[in-house]
PDB file of C-alpha atoms in Angstrom:
ATOM      1  CA  MET O   1       0.000   0.000   0.000  1.00 72.00           C
ATOM      2  CA  THR O   2       1.342   3.433  -0.931  1.00 81.00           C
ATOM      3  CA  LEU O   3       1.059   6.573   1.182  1.00 81.00           C
ATOM      4  CA  ILE O   4      -1.574   7.838  -1.266  1.00 82.00           C
ATOM      5  CA  ASP O   5      -3.652   4.659  -0.748  1.00 81.00           C
ATOM      6  CA  ILE O   6      -3.427   5.095   3.007  1.00 82.00           C
ATOM      7  CA  ALA O   7      -4.524   8.741   2.763  1.00 85.00           C
ATOM      8  CA  GLU O   8      -7.437   7.765   0.484  1.00 85.00           C
ATOM      9  CA  ASP O   9      -8.505   5.057   2.908  1.00 85.00           C
ATOM     10  CA  GLU O  10      -8.405   7.515   5.775  1.00 89.00           C
ATOM     11  CA  ASP O  11     -10.529   9.954   3.817  1.00 91.00           C
ATOM     12  CA  THR O  12     -13.076   7.263   2.872  1.00 92.00           C
ATOM     13  CA  CYS O  13     -13.358   6.026   6.452  1.00 93.00           C
ATOM     14  CA  ALA O  14     -13.778   9.530   7.859  1.00 92.00           C
ATOM     15  CA  ARG O  15     -16.281  10.544   5.170  1.00 93.00           C
ATOM     16  CA  THR O  16     -18.467   7.472   5.700  1.00 93.00           C
ATOM     17  CA  GLY O  17     -18.317   7.630   9.493  1.00 94.00           C
ATOM     18  CA  ALA O  18     -16.635   4.217   9.630  1.00 96.00           C
ATOM     19  CA  THR O  19     -17.063   3.006  13.200  1.00 97.00           C
ATOM     20  CA  VAL O  20     -16.194  -0.125  15.150  1.00 97.00           C
ATOM     21  CA  TYR O  21     -18.209  -0.745  18.309  1.00 97.00           C
ATOM     22  CA  VAL O  22     -16.556  -3.026  20.838  1.00 96.00           C
ATOM     23  CA  CYS O  23     -18.433  -4.498  23.787  1.00 94.00           C
ATOM     24  CA  VAL O  24     -16.333  -3.789  26.878  1.00 93.00           C
ATOM     25  CA  THR O  25     -18.580  -5.823  29.163  1.00 89.00           C
ATOM     26  CA  CYS O  26     -17.863  -9.100  27.359  1.00 84.00           C
ATOM     27  CA  ARG O  27     -16.080 -11.929  29.112  1.00 80.00           C
ATOM     28  CA  ARG O  28     -15.434 -15.400  27.744  1.00 76.00           C
ATOM     29  CA  PRO O  29     -16.652 -18.501  29.595  1.00 75.00           C
ATOM     30  CA  GLY O  30     -14.181 -19.088  32.444  1.00 78.00           C
ATOM     31  CA  ASP O  31     -12.863 -15.533  32.644  1.00 79.00           C
ATOM     32  CA  PRO O  32     -12.930 -14.272  36.253  1.00 80.00           C
ATOM     33  CA  GLU O  33     -15.829 -11.971  36.999  1.00 79.00           C
ATOM     34  CA  ASP O  34     -13.704  -9.408  38.821  1.00 81.00           C
ATOM     35  CA  GLY O  35     -10.685  -9.447  36.493  1.00 80.00           C
ATOM     36  CA  PRO O  36     -10.029  -6.934  33.725  1.00 82.00           C
ATOM     37  CA  ARG O  37     -12.569  -7.420  30.974  1.00 88.00           C
ATOM     38  CA  PRO O  38     -11.058  -8.883  27.802  1.00 92.00           C
ATOM     39  CA  GLY O  39     -13.573  -6.838  25.827  1.00 93.00           C
ATOM     40  CA  LEU O  40     -11.838  -3.726  27.097  1.00 94.00           C
ATOM     41  CA  ALA O  41      -8.473  -5.048  25.923  1.00 94.00           C
ATOM     42  CA  LEU O  42      -9.995  -5.663  22.485  1.00 96.00           C
ATOM     43  CA  ALA O  43     -11.419  -2.125  22.411  1.00 96.00           C
ATOM     44  CA  ARG O  44      -8.056  -0.644  23.338  1.00 96.00           C
ATOM     45  CA  GLY O  45      -6.277  -2.745  20.734  1.00 97.00           C
ATOM     46  CA  ALA O  46      -8.798  -1.665  18.108  1.00 97.00           C
ATOM     47  CA  ALA O  47      -8.350   1.996  19.046  1.00 97.00           C
ATOM     48  CA  LYS O  48      -4.593   1.624  18.652  1.00 97.00           C
ATOM     49  CA  ALA O  49      -4.982  -0.160  15.305  1.00 97.00           C
ATOM     50  CA  ALA O  50      -7.345   2.606  14.171  1.00 96.00           C
ATOM     51  CA  GLU O  51      -4.823   5.419  14.675  1.00 96.00           C
ATOM     52  CA  GLY O  52      -4.435   7.427  11.482  1.00 94.00           C
ATOM     53  CA  THR O  53      -7.062   5.379   9.613  1.00 95.00           C
ATOM     54  CA  GLY O  54     -10.074   7.695   9.941  1.00 95.00           C
ATOM     55  CA  VAL O  55     -11.939   4.869  11.740  1.00 96.00           C
ATOM     56  CA  SER O  56     -13.703   5.622  15.024  1.00 96.00           C
ATOM     57  CA  VAL O  57     -13.664   3.014  17.776  1.00 96.00           C
ATOM     58  CA  CYS O  58     -16.503   3.245  20.254  1.00 95.00           C
ATOM     59  CA  GLN O  59     -16.758   1.303  23.522  1.00 95.00           C
ATOM     60  CA  VAL O  60     -20.258   0.040  24.302  1.00 94.00           C
ATOM     61  CA  GLU O  61     -21.542  -1.846  27.292  1.00 91.00           C
ATOM     62  CA  CYS O  62     -23.458  -4.610  25.602  1.00 90.00           C
ATOM     63  CA  LEU O  63     -24.097  -5.772  22.064  1.00 93.00           C
ATOM     64  CA  ALA O  64     -26.391  -8.519  23.427  1.00 91.00           C
ATOM     65  CA  ASN O  65     -24.277 -11.243  21.867  1.00 90.00           C
ATOM     66  CA  CYS O  66     -23.139 -12.460  25.287  1.00 87.00           C
ATOM     67  CA  SER O  67     -23.322 -16.197  24.527  1.00 88.00           C
ATOM     68  CA  ARG O  68     -20.820 -15.812  21.705  1.00 90.00           C
ATOM     69  CA  SER O  69     -18.509 -13.128  23.058  1.00 90.00           C
ATOM     70  CA  LEU O  70     -16.213 -11.236  22.602  1.00 94.00           C
ATOM     71  CA  SER O  71     -18.373  -9.043  20.431  1.00 96.00           C
ATOM     72  CA  ALA O  72     -17.909  -6.146  18.071  1.00 97.00           C
ATOM     73  CA  ALA O  73     -19.927  -4.443  15.358  1.00 97.00           C
ATOM     74  CA  MET O  74     -19.011  -2.211  12.445  1.00 98.00           C
ATOM     75  CA  ARG O  75     -20.855   0.332  10.326  1.00 97.00           C
ATOM     76  CA  CYS O  76     -20.344   2.971   7.608  1.00 96.00           C
ATOM     77  CA  ASP O  77     -22.866   5.323   6.008  1.00 95.00           C
ATOM     78  CA  GLY O  78     -24.678   3.601   3.151  1.00 94.00           C
ATOM     79  CA  ALA O  79     -23.344   0.152   4.079  1.00 96.00           C
ATOM     80  CA  TRP O  80     -24.704  -2.867   5.897  1.00 96.00           C
ATOM     81  CA  THR O  81     -23.934  -3.079   9.628  1.00 97.00           C
ATOM     82  CA  TYR O  82     -22.156  -6.258  10.783  1.00 98.00           C
ATOM     83  CA  VAL O  83     -21.967  -7.972  14.160  1.00 97.00           C
ATOM     84  CA  PHE O  84     -19.164 -10.399  14.997  1.00 97.00           C
ATOM     85  CA  GLY O  85     -18.555 -12.746  17.906  1.00 96.00           C
ATOM     86  CA  GLY O  86     -15.958 -15.177  19.193  1.00 95.00           C
ATOM     87  CA  LEU O  87     -13.255 -12.514  18.957  1.00 96.00           C
ATOM     88  CA  ASP O  88      -9.910 -12.755  20.665  1.00 95.00           C
ATOM     89  CA  PRO O  89      -8.693  -9.700  22.582  1.00 93.00           C
ATOM     90  CA  GLU O  90      -5.061 -10.098  21.560  1.00 91.00           C
ATOM     91  CA  ARG O  91      -5.439 -11.337  18.010  1.00 96.00           C
ATOM     92  CA  ASP O  92      -8.454  -9.682  16.406  1.00 97.00           C
ATOM     93  CA  ALA O  93      -8.190  -5.914  16.924  1.00 97.00           C
ATOM     94  CA  GLU O  94      -6.369  -5.430  13.601  1.00 97.00           C
ATOM     95  CA  ALA O  95      -8.924  -7.579  11.750  1.00 98.00           C
ATOM     96  CA  LEU O  96     -11.757  -5.323  12.906  1.00 98.00           C
ATOM     97  CA  ILE O  97     -10.040  -2.232  11.547  1.00 97.00           C
ATOM     98  CA  GLU O  98      -9.062  -3.988   8.333  1.00 97.00           C
ATOM     99  CA  GLY O  99     -12.687  -5.122   7.945  1.00 98.00           C
ATOM    100  CA  VAL O 100     -14.277  -1.721   8.437  1.00 97.00           C
ATOM    101  CA  LYS O 101     -11.840  -0.201   5.945  1.00 97.00           C
ATOM    102  CA  LEU O 102     -12.974  -2.811   3.384  1.00 97.00           C
ATOM    103  CA  LEU O 103     -16.587  -1.969   4.205  1.00 97.00           C
ATOM    104  CA  ALA O 104     -16.008   1.777   3.783  1.00 96.00           C
ATOM    105  CA  ARG O 105     -14.515   1.139   0.340  1.00 95.00           C
ATOM    106  CA  ALA O 106     -17.245  -1.312  -0.783  1.00 95.00           C
ATOM    107  CA  GLU O 107     -19.335   0.355  -3.464  1.00 93.00           C
ATOM    108  CA  ASP O 108     -22.273  -2.000  -2.920  1.00 93.00           C
ATOM    109  CA  GLY O 109     -22.196  -1.473   0.861  1.00 95.00           C
ATOM    110  CA  ILE O 110     -21.476  -5.158   1.461  1.00 96.00           C
ATOM    111  CA  LEU O 111     -18.355  -6.393   3.238  1.00 97.00           C
ATOM    112  CA  PRO O 112     -16.575  -8.504   0.606  1.00 96.00           C
ATOM    113  CA  TRP O 113     -16.472 -12.161   1.619  1.00 95.00           C
ATOM    114  CA  ARG O 114     -13.267 -13.435   0.067  1.00 95.00           C
ATOM    115  CA  SER O 115     -10.939 -10.644   1.035  1.00 95.00           C
ATOM    116  CA  ARG O 116     -12.180 -10.105   4.572  1.00 97.00           C
ATOM    117  CA  PRO O 117     -10.064 -11.406   7.471  1.00 97.00           C
ATOM    118  CA  GLU O 118     -10.881 -15.035   8.389  1.00 97.00           C
ATOM    119  CA  VAL O 119     -12.255 -14.142  11.815  1.00 97.00           C
ATOM    120  CA  LEU O 120     -14.860 -11.924  10.110  1.00 98.00           C
ATOM    121  CA  LYS O 121     -16.077 -15.017   8.231  1.00 97.00           C
ATOM    122  CA  ARG O 122     -16.282 -17.573  11.019  1.00 96.00           C
ATOM    123  CA  GLY O 123     -17.283 -14.970  13.630  1.00 96.00           C
ATOM    124  CA  LEU O 124     -20.175 -13.473  11.672  1.00 96.00           C
ATOM    125  CA  ILE O 125     -23.257 -13.196  13.895  1.00 96.00           C
ATOM    126  CA  ALA O 126     -25.631 -10.990  11.913  1.00 96.00           C
ATOM    127  CA  ARG O 127     -25.875  -8.104   9.499  1.00 96.00           C
ATOM    128  CA  VAL O 128     -28.477  -5.358   9.066  1.00 96.00           C
ATOM    129  CA  PRO O 129     -29.065  -3.335   5.906  1.00 95.00           C
ATOM    130  CA  PRO O 130     -28.489   0.393   5.581  1.00 94.00           C
ATOM    131  CA  THR O 131     -31.541   2.627   5.859  1.00 89.00           C
ATOM    132  CA  ASP O 132     -31.335   3.458   2.167  1.00 81.00           C
ATOM    133  CA  LEU O 133     -31.226  -0.190   1.070  1.00 74.00           C
ATOM    134  CA  ALA O 134     -31.695  -0.366  -2.679  1.00 58.00           C
ATOM    135  CA  LYS O 135     -33.892  -3.117  -4.016  1.00 48.00           C
ATOM    136  CA  GLY O 136     -31.914  -6.158  -5.048  1.00 48.00           C
ATOM    137  CA  ASN O 137     -28.921  -5.219  -2.947  1.00 53.00           C
ATOM    138  CA  SER O 138     -29.223  -7.882  -0.313  1.00 56.00           C
ATOM    139  CA  LYS O 139     -27.379 -10.749  -1.910  1.00 60.00           C
ATOM    140  CA  GLU O 140     -26.642 -13.627   0.397  1.00 58.00           C
ATOM    141  CA  GLU O 141     -23.689 -13.583   2.730  1.00 59.00           C
ATOM    142  CA  THR O 142     -21.551 -16.278   1.135  1.00 55.00           C
ATOM    143  CA  GLU O 143     -18.768 -16.594  -1.331  1.00 49.00           C
TER     144      GLU O 143
ATOM    145  CA  MET Y   1     -55.562   2.068  23.462  1.00 72.00           C
ATOM    146  CA  THR Y   2     -57.602   5.041  22.200  1.00 82.00           C
ATOM    147  CA  LEU Y   3     -57.774   6.234  18.620  1.00 81.00           C
ATOM    148  CA  ILE Y   4     -55.595   9.176  19.639  1.00 82.00           C
ATOM    149  CA  ASP Y   5     -52.928   6.780  21.027  1.00 81.00           C
ATOM    150  CA  ILE Y   6     -52.996   4.822  17.790  1.00 82.00           C
ATOM    151  CA  ALA Y   7     -52.621   7.999  15.721  1.00 85.00           C
ATOM    152  CA  GLU Y   8     -49.717   9.162  17.938  1.00 85.00           C
ATOM    153  CA  ASP Y   9     -48.021   5.790  17.582  1.00 86.00           C
ATOM    154  CA  GLU Y  10     -48.388   5.974  13.815  1.00 89.00           C
ATOM    155  CA  ASP Y  11     -46.892   9.444  13.769  1.00 91.00           C
ATOM    156  CA  THR Y  12     -43.956   8.402  15.976  1.00 92.00           C
ATOM    157  CA  CYS Y  13     -43.215   5.352  13.857  1.00 93.00           C
ATOM    158  CA  ALA Y  14     -43.360   7.301  10.599  1.00 93.00           C
ATOM    159  CA  ARG Y  15     -41.288  10.184  11.963  1.00 93.00           C
ATOM    160  CA  THR Y  16     -38.509   7.901  13.266  1.00 93.00           C
ATOM    161  CA  GLY Y  17     -38.443   5.714  10.150  1.00 94.00           C
ATOM    162  CA  ALA Y  18     -39.440   2.665  12.200  1.00 96.00           C
ATOM    163  CA  THR Y  19     -38.563  -0.348  10.068  1.00 97.00           C
ATOM    164  CA  VAL Y  20     -38.702  -4.117  10.451  1.00 97.00           C
ATOM    165  CA  TYR Y  21     -36.390  -6.116   8.181  1.00 97.00           C
ATOM    166  CA  VAL Y  22     -37.425  -9.723   7.647  1.00 96.00           C
ATOM    167  CA  CYS Y  23     -35.117 -12.289   6.060  1.00 94.00           C
ATOM    168  CA  VAL Y  24     -37.124 -13.981   3.314  1.00 93.00           C
ATOM    169  CA  THR Y  25     -34.396 -16.519   2.568  1.00 89.00           C
ATOM    170  CA  CYS Y  26     -34.581 -18.103   6.025  1.00 84.00           C
ATOM    171  CA  ARG Y  27     -35.683 -21.696   6.445  1.00 81.00           C
ATOM    172  CA  ARG Y  28     -35.750 -23.692   9.669  1.00 77.00           C
ATOM    173  CA  PRO Y  29     -33.848 -26.974   9.947  1.00 75.00           C
ATOM    174  CA  GLY Y  30     -35.981 -29.613   8.214  1.00 78.00           C
ATOM    175  CA  ASP Y  31     -37.924 -27.220   5.990  1.00 79.00           C
ATOM    176  CA  PRO Y  32     -37.879 -28.427   2.359  1.00 80.00           C
ATOM    177  CA  GLU Y  33     -35.435 -26.528   0.184  1.00 79.00           C
ATOM    178  CA  ASP Y  34     -37.899 -26.038  -2.656  1.00 81.00           C
ATOM    179  CA  GLY Y  35     -40.985 -25.231  -0.581  1.00 80.00           C
ATOM    180  CA  PRO Y  36     -42.293 -21.753   0.168  1.00 82.00           C
ATOM    181  CA  ARG Y  37     -39.880 -19.985   2.485  1.00 88.00           C
ATOM    182  CA  PRO Y  38     -41.288 -19.488   5.985  1.00 92.00           C
ATOM    183  CA  GLY Y  39     -39.313 -16.239   6.151  1.00 93.00           C
ATOM    184  CA  LEU Y  40     -41.528 -14.916   3.385  1.00 94.00           C
ATOM    185  CA  ALA Y  41     -44.649 -15.875   5.336  1.00 94.00           C
ATOM    186  CA  LEU Y  42     -43.258 -14.002   8.338  1.00 96.00           C
ATOM    187  CA  ALA Y  43     -42.539 -10.940   6.186  1.00 96.00           C
ATOM    188  CA  ARG Y  44     -46.058 -10.972   4.769  1.00 96.00           C
ATOM    189  CA  GLY Y  45     -47.562 -11.385   8.231  1.00 97.00           C
ATOM    190  CA  ALA Y  46     -45.473  -8.480   9.500  1.00 97.00           C
ATOM    191  CA  ALA Y  47     -46.531  -6.291   6.578  1.00 97.00           C
ATOM    192  CA  LYS Y  48     -50.169  -7.061   7.351  1.00 97.00           C
ATOM    193  CA  ALA Y  49     -49.672  -6.354  11.068  1.00 97.00           C
ATOM    194  CA  ALA Y  50     -47.955  -3.078  10.153  1.00 96.00           C
ATOM    195  CA  GLU Y  51     -50.921  -1.686   8.230  1.00 96.00           C
ATOM    196  CA  GLY Y  52     -51.888   1.714   9.613  1.00 94.00           C
ATOM    197  CA  THR Y  53     -49.036   1.755  12.150  1.00 95.00           C
ATOM    198  CA  GLY Y  54     -46.507   3.912  10.288  1.00 95.00           C
ATOM    199  CA  VAL Y  55     -44.015   1.010  10.433  1.00 96.00           C
ATOM    200  CA  SER Y  56     -42.226  -0.056   7.249  1.00 96.00           C
ATOM    201  CA  VAL Y  57     -41.593  -3.743   6.641  1.00 96.00           C
ATOM    202  CA  CYS Y  58     -38.702  -4.512   4.342  1.00 95.00           C
ATOM    203  CA  GLN Y  59     -37.885  -7.939   2.891  1.00 95.00           C
ATOM    204  CA  VAL Y  60     -34.160  -8.718   2.813  1.00 94.00           C
ATOM    205  CA  GLU Y  61     -32.361 -11.736   1.484  1.00 91.00           C
ATOM    206  CA  CYS Y  62     -30.059 -12.504   4.365  1.00 90.00           C
ATOM    207  CA  LEU Y  63     -29.439 -11.167   7.845  1.00 93.00           C
ATOM    208  CA  ALA Y  64     -26.593 -13.689   8.267  1.00 92.00           C
ATOM    209  CA  ASN Y  65     -28.249 -15.263  11.278  1.00 90.00           C
ATOM    210  CA  CYS Y  66     -28.905 -18.478   9.367  1.00 87.00           C
ATOM    211  CA  SER Y  67     -28.074 -20.891  12.203  1.00 88.00           C
ATOM    212  CA  ARG Y  68     -30.786 -19.350  14.369  1.00 90.00           C
ATOM    213  CA  SER Y  69     -33.479 -18.513  11.829  1.00 90.00           C
ATOM    214  CA  LEU Y  70     -36.118 -17.216  11.205  1.00 94.00           C
ATOM    215  CA  SER Y  71     -34.535 -13.794  11.468  1.00 96.00           C
ATOM    216  CA  ALA Y  72     -35.689 -10.223  11.635  1.00 97.00           C
ATOM    217  CA  ALA Y  73     -34.216  -6.880  12.640  1.00 97.00           C
ATOM    218  CA  MET Y  74     -35.713  -3.570  13.681  1.00 98.00           C
ATOM    219  CA  ARG Y  75     -34.537   0.037  13.719  1.00 97.00           C
ATOM    220  CA  CYS Y  76     -35.694   3.615  14.318  1.00 96.00           C
ATOM    221  CA  ASP Y  77     -33.787   6.884  14.015  1.00 95.00           C
ATOM    222  CA  GLY Y  78     -31.864   7.615  17.212  1.00 94.00           C
ATOM    223  CA  ALA Y  79     -32.445   4.131  18.634  1.00 96.00           C
ATOM    224  CA  TRP Y  80     -30.434   0.935  18.911  1.00 96.00           C
ATOM    225  CA  THR Y  81     -30.908  -1.603  16.130  1.00 97.00           C
ATOM    226  CA  TYR Y  82     -31.974  -5.113  17.232  1.00 98.00           C
ATOM    227  CA  VAL Y  83     -31.615  -8.513  15.590  1.00 97.00           C
ATOM    228  CA  PHE Y  84     -33.846 -11.436  16.563  1.00 97.00           C
ATOM    229  CA  GLY Y  85     -33.815 -15.115  15.705  1.00 96.00           C
ATOM    230  CA  GLY Y  86     -35.818 -18.271  16.296  1.00 95.00           C
ATOM    231  CA  LEU Y  87     -38.986 -16.577  15.064  1.00 96.00           C
ATOM    232  CA  ASP Y  88     -42.114 -18.433  14.062  1.00 95.00           C
ATOM    233  CA  PRO Y  89     -43.775 -17.432  10.784  1.00 93.00           C
ATOM    234  CA  GLU Y  90     -47.313 -17.825  12.060  1.00 91.00           C
ATOM    235  CA  ARG Y  91     -46.936 -16.573  15.606  1.00 96.00           C
ATOM    236  CA  ASP Y  92     -44.400 -13.748  15.691  1.00 97.00           C
ATOM    237  CA  ALA Y  93     -45.340 -11.183  13.042  1.00 97.00           C
ATOM    238  CA  GLU Y  94     -47.426  -9.161  15.498  1.00 97.00           C
ATOM    239  CA  ALA Y  95     -44.642  -9.229  18.099  1.00 98.00           C
ATOM    240  CA  LEU Y  96     -42.206  -7.639  15.649  1.00 98.00           C
ATOM    241  CA  ILE Y  97     -44.561  -4.744  14.980  1.00 97.00           C
ATOM    242  CA  GLU Y  98     -45.390  -4.355  18.658  1.00 97.00           C
ATOM    243  CA  GLY Y  99     -41.655  -4.317  19.414  1.00 98.00           C
ATOM    244  CA  VAL Y 100     -40.704  -1.676  16.878  1.00 97.00           C
ATOM    245  CA  LYS Y 101     -43.543   0.532  18.106  1.00 97.00           C
ATOM    246  CA  LEU Y 102     -42.102   0.271  21.636  1.00 97.00           C
ATOM    247  CA  LEU Y 103     -38.668   1.117  20.245  1.00 97.00           C
ATOM    248  CA  ALA Y 104     -39.976   4.158  18.366  1.00 96.00           C
ATOM    249  CA  ARG Y 105     -41.521   5.459  21.581  1.00 95.00           C
ATOM    250  CA  ALA Y 106     -38.460   4.755  23.765  1.00 95.00           C
ATOM    251  CA  GLU Y 107     -36.899   8.060  24.761  1.00 93.00           C
ATOM    252  CA  ASP Y 108     -33.551   6.454  25.572  1.00 93.00           C
ATOM    253  CA  GLY Y 109     -33.465   4.582  22.250  1.00 95.00           C
ATOM    254  CA  ILE Y 110     -33.452   1.224  24.022  1.00 96.00           C
ATOM    255  CA  LEU Y 111     -36.156  -1.395  23.556  1.00 97.00           C
ATOM    256  CA  PRO Y 112     -37.672  -1.790  27.041  1.00 96.00           C
ATOM    257  CA  TRP Y 113     -37.027  -5.250  28.452  1.00 95.00           C
ATOM    258  CA  ARG Y 114     -40.025  -5.922  30.652  1.00 95.00           C
ATOM    259  CA  SER Y 115     -42.767  -4.763  28.350  1.00 95.00           C
ATOM    260  CA  ARG Y 116     -41.431  -6.240  25.127  1.00 97.00           C
ATOM    261  CA  PRO Y 117     -43.061  -9.403  23.740  1.00 97.00           C
ATOM    262  CA  GLU Y 118     -41.506 -12.617  25.144  1.00 97.00           C
ATOM    263  CA  VAL Y 119     -40.110 -13.714  21.778  1.00 97.00           C
ATOM    264  CA  LEU Y 120     -38.080 -10.487  21.645  1.00 98.00           C
ATOM    265  CA  LYS Y 121     -36.433 -11.524  24.924  1.00 97.00           C
ATOM    266  CA  ARG Y 122     -35.580 -15.151  24.227  1.00 96.00           C
ATOM    267  CA  GLY Y 123     -34.910 -14.523  20.526  1.00 96.00           C
ATOM    268  CA  LEU Y 124     -32.488 -11.631  20.995  1.00 96.00           C
ATOM    269  CA  ILE Y 125     -29.398 -12.154  18.852  1.00 96.00           C
ATOM    270  CA  ALA Y 126     -27.603  -8.807  18.959  1.00 96.00           C
ATOM    271  CA  ARG Y 127     -28.063  -5.065  19.124  1.00 96.00           C
ATOM    272  CA  VAL Y 128     -26.061  -2.185  17.657  1.00 96.00           C
ATOM    273  CA  PRO Y 129     -26.076   1.393  18.918  1.00 95.00           C
ATOM    274  CA  PRO Y 130     -27.375   4.372  16.964  1.00 94.00           C
ATOM    275  CA  THR Y 131     -24.786   6.515  15.208  1.00 89.00           C
ATOM    276  CA  ASP Y 132     -25.363   9.341  17.651  1.00 81.00           C
ATOM    277  CA  LEU Y 133     -24.859   7.152  20.724  1.00 74.00           C
ATOM    278  CA  ALA Y 134     -24.620   9.371  23.779  1.00 58.00           C
ATOM    279  CA  LYS Y 135     -22.036   8.456  26.375  1.00 48.00           C
ATOM    280  CA  GLY Y 136     -23.488   6.357  29.140  1.00 48.00           C
ATOM    281  CA  ASN Y 137     -26.456   5.244  27.095  1.00 53.00           C
ATOM    282  CA  SER Y 138     -25.474   1.646  26.558  1.00 55.00           C
ATOM    283  CA  LYS Y 139     -26.841   0.029  29.693  1.00 60.00           C
ATOM    284  CA  GLU Y 140     -26.860  -3.735  29.639  1.00 58.00           C
ATOM    285  CA  GLU Y 141     -29.622  -5.657  27.937  1.00 59.00           C
ATOM    286  CA  THR Y 142     -31.315  -7.199  30.966  1.00 54.00           C
ATOM    287  CA  GLU Y 143     -34.122  -6.485  33.314  1.00 48.00           C
TER     288      GLU Y 143
END
């Protein structure tokens, strides 16, 4: 990626309000109740990975995907919104930022299947269309 | 409910763009592949239940919640977006419309837990905050 590509990506993400929401309440089965929340570590990692990308990272208290935590969601104007689960606090922060950058660039508003990070395939929980969903633009979520 | 309440509800739903998205691709395990899709029956039931309420019902091809179908989502301006699964095509159309009306009326943008239809408790899959999420307005999704 050139410096121009990076600047264009940053512009696209900022213009479309590209945002990653990370649940900071999430624990995985077996995590101690009073220990630091791994969801918070994921949120902090995502915020670090988002530096200079134009992506906003927003901590939220519950994405209601508790049985398949850790959880995060991503959105951009004019695109579908995606929810992911089964995330790892150490490993998956970069994948979230990479994913939302792909989404911001997607002309059809759909996160491309093949090129998205693996964890955004196997961890897919749900997606919701944009408010201005065009007819015929809800092709199925597979390769 | 009086006629005035009904008219106010309709106005609130229309003003906030209250929308129910129903996956019309969804089948339940065991449903024949070439039969009529139960997701479509749910969408039609929801559209009928939405008549005169100001709620839009939108058919979509996949909400990516296939393992826990039938699936639907709901949104209003300024509110959280909710995804539900395990819905029944005959039984749950009314509950979706009742739920989105509650959401449209919710001043904090959160679907109230106690008063929502039962299927919108046990069938909750995920929720995503509104774009203008105020700090401190992401209380956990429980009673």
